[in-house]
Amino acid sequence: MTIASIDIGSNTVLLLIAEYDPSSQRIVTIENHYKTPRLGEGLKLGDTINETKINLLRNILLDYKNIVLKNGCSVILLKATNAFRIASNSTGIVNFIKKMDSLKIEIISGDEEARLTFLGSAFPFSDNETKSVIDIGGGSTEIIYGNQKEIFFKKSFDIGVVSLSEKFLLPLPPSKESIEEAEKYLDRILLEISDILPPNVKTIAVAGTPTTLSCIKQGIRIYDEKLVDNSTLTTSEIQYILDQLKKIDKLKVSLKYGEVVNGREELMLAGTIILQIIMQKLKLENITVSSKGLRYGAVIDYLIKNQLMTAER
């Protein structure tokens, strides 16, 4: 069977087309698409997502719907995260899109986002090793620690690449003082993880920041999932890229790194700082980069709940 999974985030809207083979219980990626409408731009708790952004989202979803129909998908899963969680008009948008386009968006909690991200990132490893997963989004960052049988810690922190950029780091390049303020702010928000999570545990990082950093490290200017998925990043490699990002503006980010930063030119600095602070707090020497995450986890969750896949492997 063919399943479509759409992740509506604060910066990106991602589409996964996946083929599931029940006999082997294997999920194969057929297509991946991403757009960057930045729904969370300037958005604070209780604000409304404006009409321009709503229309942009709707056009993206209609494009994705055509791709879904072309691939003959039997299931469409749509999950909305932080921007929809904090916007006061999110229920109205959900109802509007359902009425106009017959697409049912589910707004998920931060805990559910963390759970699905862990499921999508950790499940493909086919082991029960305890590990951590880091998901740096546009408006929130999820950190999860557990194994395939049990999650011991999961939390959604209300900071992401869009919100941190807007609060401290724009326009690029920011001042040294602005960067220091951003780091102090993150240090306070993420204070608890040093005490709760063990140091230097195997860690998987998902979403645009680590996948783009992997491309930059490898000198890849056009995204290639096969080269990115299951690649590694060390603290020294991340620090090297961070030192460069601190000095350049949006245009130079695009010219220096190519197509892989499209839609993220202003946000890579914030994402890299968040990742660096988390790695410092968890005393990580390296991380494994995954191209999976929430939309992949939504597929696995659907298959398990409908008894099409077993949770134990």
Short mmCIF file of C-alpha atoms in Angstrom, two decimals:
data_model
loop_
_atom_site.label_atom_id
_atom_site.label_comp_id
_atom_site.label_asym_id
_atom_site.label_seq_id
_atom_site.Cartn_x
_atom_site.Cartn_y
_atom_site.Cartn_z
CA MET A 1 0.00 0.00 0.00
CA THR A 2 1.05 3.59 -0.64
CA ILE A 3 0.73 6.18 2.13
CA ALA A 4 1.14 9.97 2.08
CA SER A 5 2.33 11.78 5.20
CA ILE A 6 2.40 15.57 5.47
CA ASP A 7 4.16 17.48 8.26
CA ILE A 8 2.93 21.08 8.60
CA GLY A 9 5.62 22.82 10.61
CA SER A 10 6.42 26.41 11.58
CA ASN A 11 8.93 26.80 8.74
CA THR A 12 8.36 23.93 6.31
CA VAL A 13 5.55 21.79 4.94
CA LEU A 14 6.91 18.34 4.10
CA LEU A 15 5.39 15.52 2.07
CA LEU A 16 6.46 11.89 2.20
CA ILE A 17 5.11 9.30 -0.24
CA ALA A 18 5.94 5.86 1.15
CA GLU A 19 5.29 2.30 -0.02
CA TYR A 20 4.64 -0.35 2.62
CA ASP A 21 5.20 -4.04 1.99
CA PRO A 22 3.26 -6.07 4.62
CA SER A 23 5.17 -9.28 3.91
CA SER A 24 8.55 -7.75 4.78
CA GLN A 25 7.15 -4.97 7.01
CA ARG A 26 9.41 -2.61 5.09
CA ILE A 27 8.67 1.04 4.35
CA VAL A 28 10.28 2.44 1.20
CA THR A 29 10.46 6.15 0.44
CA ILE A 30 9.01 6.87 -3.00
CA GLU A 31 9.08 10.67 -3.00
CA ASN A 32 9.92 13.53 -0.64
CA HIS A 33 8.85 17.13 -1.19
CA TYR A 34 9.33 20.26 0.87
CA LYS A 35 8.14 23.86 0.79
CA THR A 36 9.02 26.70 3.14
CA PRO A 37 5.98 28.95 3.72
CA ARG A 38 7.26 29.87 7.21
CA LEU A 39 3.83 29.83 8.85
CA GLY A 40 5.43 30.68 12.19
CA GLU A 41 7.05 33.89 10.95
CA GLY A 42 6.46 36.56 13.59
CA LEU A 43 3.88 34.32 15.27
CA LYS A 44 3.46 34.46 19.05
CA LEU A 45 1.08 32.63 21.36
CA GLY A 46 -2.48 33.79 20.66
CA ASP A 47 -1.65 35.50 17.35
CA THR A 48 -3.43 34.61 14.13
CA ILE A 49 -1.86 33.08 11.05
CA ASN A 50 -2.57 35.76 8.43
CA GLU A 51 -4.56 35.30 5.24
CA THR A 52 -1.48 35.41 3.00
CA LYS A 53 0.08 32.51 4.90
CA ILE A 54 -3.20 30.58 4.90
CA ASN A 55 -3.50 30.91 1.12
CA LEU A 56 0.15 29.90 0.71
CA LEU A 57 -0.44 26.81 2.86
CA ARG A 58 -3.59 25.93 0.95
CA ASN A 59 -1.80 26.16 -2.41
CA ILE A 60 0.99 23.91 -1.12
CA LEU A 61 -1.52 21.36 0.16
CA LEU A 62 -3.37 21.39 -3.17
CA ASP A 63 -0.06 20.77 -5.00
CA TYR A 64 0.67 17.94 -2.59
CA LYS A 65 -2.83 16.54 -3.05
CA ASN A 66 -2.17 16.25 -6.79
CA ILE A 67 1.08 14.37 -6.06
CA VAL A 68 -0.80 12.09 -3.65
CA LEU A 69 -3.46 11.33 -6.26
CA LYS A 70 -0.83 10.71 -8.92
CA ASN A 71 0.81 8.13 -6.66
CA GLY A 72 -2.49 6.41 -5.85
CA CYS A 73 -2.10 6.77 -2.09
CA SER A 74 -4.73 4.93 -0.07
CA VAL A 75 -4.08 6.97 3.09
CA ILE A 76 -3.24 10.66 3.66
CA LEU A 77 -1.91 11.67 7.08
CA LEU A 78 -1.64 15.40 7.90
CA LYS A 79 -0.04 16.52 11.17
CA ALA A 80 0.30 20.18 12.19
CA THR A 81 2.72 21.24 14.91
CA ASN A 82 3.80 24.37 16.81
CA ALA A 83 2.48 27.16 14.56
CA PHE A 84 -0.98 25.59 14.70
CA ARG A 85 -0.64 24.90 18.43
CA ILE A 86 -0.08 28.57 19.29
CA ALA A 87 -2.23 30.34 16.66
CA SER A 88 -5.69 31.43 17.84
CA ASN A 89 -7.27 30.76 14.43
CA SER A 90 -5.83 27.29 13.81
CA THR A 91 -9.15 25.47 14.32
CA GLY A 92 -10.76 27.77 11.77
CA ILE A 93 -7.99 27.02 9.25
CA VAL A 94 -8.41 23.27 9.81
CA ASN A 95 -12.16 23.53 9.22
CA PHE A 96 -11.69 25.77 6.16
CA ILE A 97 -9.24 23.40 4.46
CA LYS A 98 -11.39 20.39 5.29
CA LYS A 99 -14.46 22.07 3.81
CA MET A 100 -12.75 23.46 0.69
CA ASP A 101 -10.24 20.73 -0.13
CA SER A 102 -11.38 17.61 1.77
CA LEU A 103 -8.08 17.45 3.64
CA LYS A 104 -8.20 16.64 7.36
CA ILE A 105 -5.41 18.28 9.37
CA GLU A 106 -4.69 16.97 12.87
CA ILE A 107 -3.09 19.43 15.28
CA ILE A 108 -0.83 17.40 17.55
CA SER A 109 0.57 18.26 20.98
CA GLY A 110 4.27 18.77 21.66
CA ASP A 111 4.40 15.40 23.45
CA GLU A 112 2.77 13.66 20.49
CA GLU A 113 5.18 15.39 18.11
CA ALA A 114 8.06 14.11 20.21
CA ARG A 115 6.65 10.57 20.28
CA LEU A 116 6.10 10.39 16.52
CA THR A 117 9.52 11.89 15.82
CA PHE A 118 11.19 9.27 18.01
CA LEU A 119 9.16 6.51 16.37
CA GLY A 120 10.08 7.66 12.88
CA SER A 121 13.76 8.16 13.69
CA ALA A 122 14.51 5.20 15.98
CA PHE A 123 12.27 2.46 14.52
CA PRO A 124 14.25 1.99 11.27
CA PHE A 125 17.34 0.96 13.28
CA SER A 126 15.62 -2.36 14.18
CA ASP A 127 17.24 -2.59 17.60
CA ASN A 128 16.24 -1.90 21.17
CA GLU A 129 19.27 0.23 22.02
CA THR A 130 18.46 3.22 24.21
CA LYS A 131 19.06 6.44 22.32
CA SER A 132 18.17 10.12 22.17
CA VAL A 133 16.48 11.97 19.31
CA ILE A 134 16.77 15.70 18.66
CA ASP A 135 14.22 17.42 16.42
CA ILE A 136 14.90 21.12 15.81
CA GLY A 137 11.82 22.66 14.24
CA GLY A 138 10.74 26.15 13.28
CA GLY A 139 8.86 26.97 16.46
CA SER A 140 9.79 24.18 18.86
CA THR A 141 12.55 21.69 19.59
CA GLU A 142 11.81 18.15 20.75
CA ILE A 143 14.21 15.99 22.74
CA ILE A 144 13.31 12.36 23.35
CA TYR A 145 15.17 9.58 25.16
CA GLY A 146 14.17 5.92 25.10
CA ASN A 147 14.08 2.71 23.11
CA GLN A 148 11.53 0.87 21.00
CA LYS A 149 9.76 -0.49 24.09
CA GLU A 150 9.64 2.61 26.28
CA ILE A 151 10.23 6.36 26.16
CA PHE A 152 11.86 7.59 29.38
CA PHE A 153 11.88 11.32 28.63
CA LYS A 154 10.20 13.49 26.02
CA LYS A 155 9.71 17.21 25.97
CA SER A 156 8.86 19.89 23.46
CA PHE A 157 10.78 23.11 24.17
CA ASP A 158 9.20 26.35 22.93
CA ILE A 159 12.14 27.47 20.84
CA GLY A 160 13.00 26.76 17.22
CA VAL A 161 14.95 28.19 14.31
CA VAL A 162 12.31 30.76 13.34
CA SER A 163 11.60 32.00 16.86
CA LEU A 164 15.28 32.14 17.92
CA SER A 165 16.25 33.93 14.70
CA GLU A 166 13.53 36.55 15.09
CA LYS A 167 14.30 37.08 18.77
CA PHE A 168 18.08 37.45 18.57
CA LEU A 169 19.82 36.83 15.26
CA LEU A 170 18.23 38.84 12.43
CA PRO A 171 19.38 40.50 10.28
CA LEU A 172 22.41 38.41 9.43
CA PRO A 173 25.18 38.52 10.40
CA PRO A 174 24.23 39.27 14.02
CA SER A 175 26.50 41.02 16.50
CA LYS A 176 28.67 39.03 18.87
CA GLU A 177 26.50 40.30 21.73
CA SER A 178 23.30 39.04 20.03
CA ILE A 179 24.80 35.57 19.60
CA GLU A 180 25.85 35.51 23.25
CA GLU A 181 22.32 36.52 24.31
CA ALA A 182 20.85 33.72 22.17
CA GLU A 183 23.22 31.20 23.73
CA LYS A 184 22.37 32.35 27.28
CA TYR A 185 18.66 32.14 26.47
CA LEU A 186 19.02 28.58 25.16
CA ASP A 187 21.13 27.62 28.16
CA ARG A 188 18.26 28.60 30.46
CA ILE A 189 15.54 26.90 28.41
CA LEU A 190 17.47 23.65 28.01
CA LEU A 191 18.89 23.61 31.56
CA GLU A 192 17.10 20.44 32.70
CA ILE A 193 18.37 18.07 30.01
CA SER A 194 21.88 17.90 31.51
CA ASP A 195 20.43 16.47 34.72
CA ILE A 196 17.87 14.10 33.17
CA LEU A 197 19.63 12.55 30.17
CA PRO A 198 22.85 10.53 30.41
CA PRO A 199 25.94 11.96 28.74
CA ASN A 200 27.26 10.81 25.35
CA VAL A 201 24.37 8.44 24.60
CA LYS A 202 23.80 7.48 20.95
CA THR A 203 21.85 10.38 19.47
CA ILE A 204 19.91 10.84 16.24
CA ALA A 205 19.18 14.33 14.91
CA VAL A 206 16.35 14.96 12.46
CA ALA A 207 14.85 17.86 10.47
CA GLY A 208 16.35 20.59 8.32
CA THR A 209 19.22 21.76 10.50
CA PRO A 210 21.18 18.47 10.79
CA THR A 211 20.34 17.28 7.26
CA THR A 212 21.54 20.60 5.80
CA LEU A 213 24.65 20.58 7.99
CA SER A 214 25.40 17.08 6.68
CA CYS A 215 25.13 18.37 3.12
CA ILE A 216 27.45 21.29 3.93
CA LYS A 217 29.98 18.96 5.54
CA GLN A 218 29.94 16.68 2.49
CA GLY A 219 30.03 19.54 -0.01
CA ILE A 220 26.60 18.60 -1.42
CA ARG A 221 24.84 21.61 -3.00
CA ILE A 222 21.72 19.70 -4.14
CA TYR A 223 20.03 17.57 -1.48
CA ASP A 224 20.55 13.81 -1.79
CA GLU A 225 18.75 11.76 0.86
CA LYS A 226 20.87 8.66 0.21
CA LEU A 227 24.04 10.57 1.14
CA VAL A 228 22.47 12.34 4.13
CA ASP A 229 20.49 9.61 5.89
CA ASN A 230 22.57 7.81 8.54
CA SER A 231 25.54 10.17 8.04
CA THR A 232 27.40 11.56 11.06
CA LEU A 233 28.36 14.99 12.35
CA THR A 234 31.00 15.62 15.00
CA THR A 235 31.13 18.54 17.40
CA SER A 236 34.23 19.92 15.68
CA GLU A 237 32.56 19.75 12.24
CA ILE A 238 29.51 21.58 13.54
CA GLN A 239 31.68 24.19 15.26
CA TYR A 240 33.61 24.80 12.02
CA ILE A 241 30.40 25.44 10.05
CA LEU A 242 28.97 27.56 12.89
CA ASP A 243 32.03 29.81 12.87
CA GLN A 244 31.42 30.49 9.17
CA LEU A 245 27.67 31.07 9.56
CA LYS A 246 28.27 33.69 12.27
CA LYS A 247 30.12 35.92 9.79
CA ILE A 248 27.94 35.92 6.65
CA ASP A 249 24.63 37.40 5.52
CA LYS A 250 21.64 35.68 3.90
CA LEU A 251 22.88 36.09 0.32
CA LYS A 252 26.35 34.74 1.15
CA VAL A 253 24.79 31.71 2.89
CA SER A 254 22.94 30.92 -0.34
CA LEU A 255 25.96 31.48 -2.58
CA LYS A 256 28.30 29.51 -0.31
CA TYR A 257 26.16 26.44 0.25
CA GLY A 258 23.81 26.22 -2.75
CA GLU A 259 20.34 24.77 -3.17
CA VAL A 260 20.42 22.79 0.08
CA VAL A 261 19.84 25.99 2.10
CA ASN A 262 16.88 27.24 0.04
CA GLY A 263 14.25 28.52 2.47
CA ARG A 264 16.70 28.17 5.37
CA GLU A 265 19.26 30.87 4.52
CA GLU A 266 18.28 33.05 7.50
CA LEU A 267 17.68 30.12 9.83
CA MET A 268 20.78 27.93 9.58
CA LEU A 269 22.68 29.97 12.16
CA ALA A 270 19.91 29.60 14.75
CA GLY A 271 19.51 25.87 14.11
CA THR A 272 23.25 25.25 14.35
CA ILE A 273 23.48 27.16 17.64
CA ILE A 274 20.56 25.15 19.08
CA LEU A 275 22.17 21.88 18.00
CA GLN A 276 25.54 22.93 19.40
CA ILE A 277 24.08 23.89 22.81
CA ILE A 278 22.18 20.59 23.07
CA MET A 279 25.30 18.60 22.17
CA GLN A 280 27.32 20.50 24.77
CA LYS A 281 24.74 19.82 27.48
CA LEU A 282 24.57 16.10 26.61
CA LYS A 283 28.36 15.90 26.19
CA LEU A 284 27.95 14.44 22.71
CA GLU A 285 30.98 13.87 20.54
CA ASN A 286 28.90 13.10 17.45
CA ILE A 287 25.36 12.57 16.21
CA THR A 288 23.73 10.40 13.55
CA VAL A 289 21.70 12.35 11.00
CA SER A 290 18.31 10.96 9.99
CA SER A 291 16.13 12.12 7.11
CA LYS A 292 13.11 10.47 8.74
CA GLY A 293 11.32 12.00 11.72
CA LEU A 294 7.70 13.05 12.25
CA ARG A 295 6.14 12.27 8.87
CA TYR A 296 7.82 8.84 8.81
CA GLY A 297 6.72 8.22 12.41
CA ALA A 298 3.14 9.09 11.48
CA VAL A 299 3.22 6.32 8.85
CA ILE A 300 4.61 3.75 11.30
CA ASP A 301 2.09 4.80 13.95
CA TYR A 302 -0.79 4.38 11.48
CA LEU A 303 0.43 0.94 10.43
CA ILE A 304 0.83 -0.28 14.03
CA LYS A 305 -2.53 1.11 15.18
CA ASN A 306 -4.27 -0.56 12.23
CA GLN A 307 -2.46 -3.85 12.92
CA LEU A 308 -0.66 -3.75 9.60
CA MET A 309 2.75 -3.70 11.28
CA THR A 310 3.96 -5.13 14.58
CA ALA A 311 5.63 -2.83 17.09
CA GLU A 312 8.13 -5.57 18.02
CA ARG A 313 10.76 -6.30 15.39
#
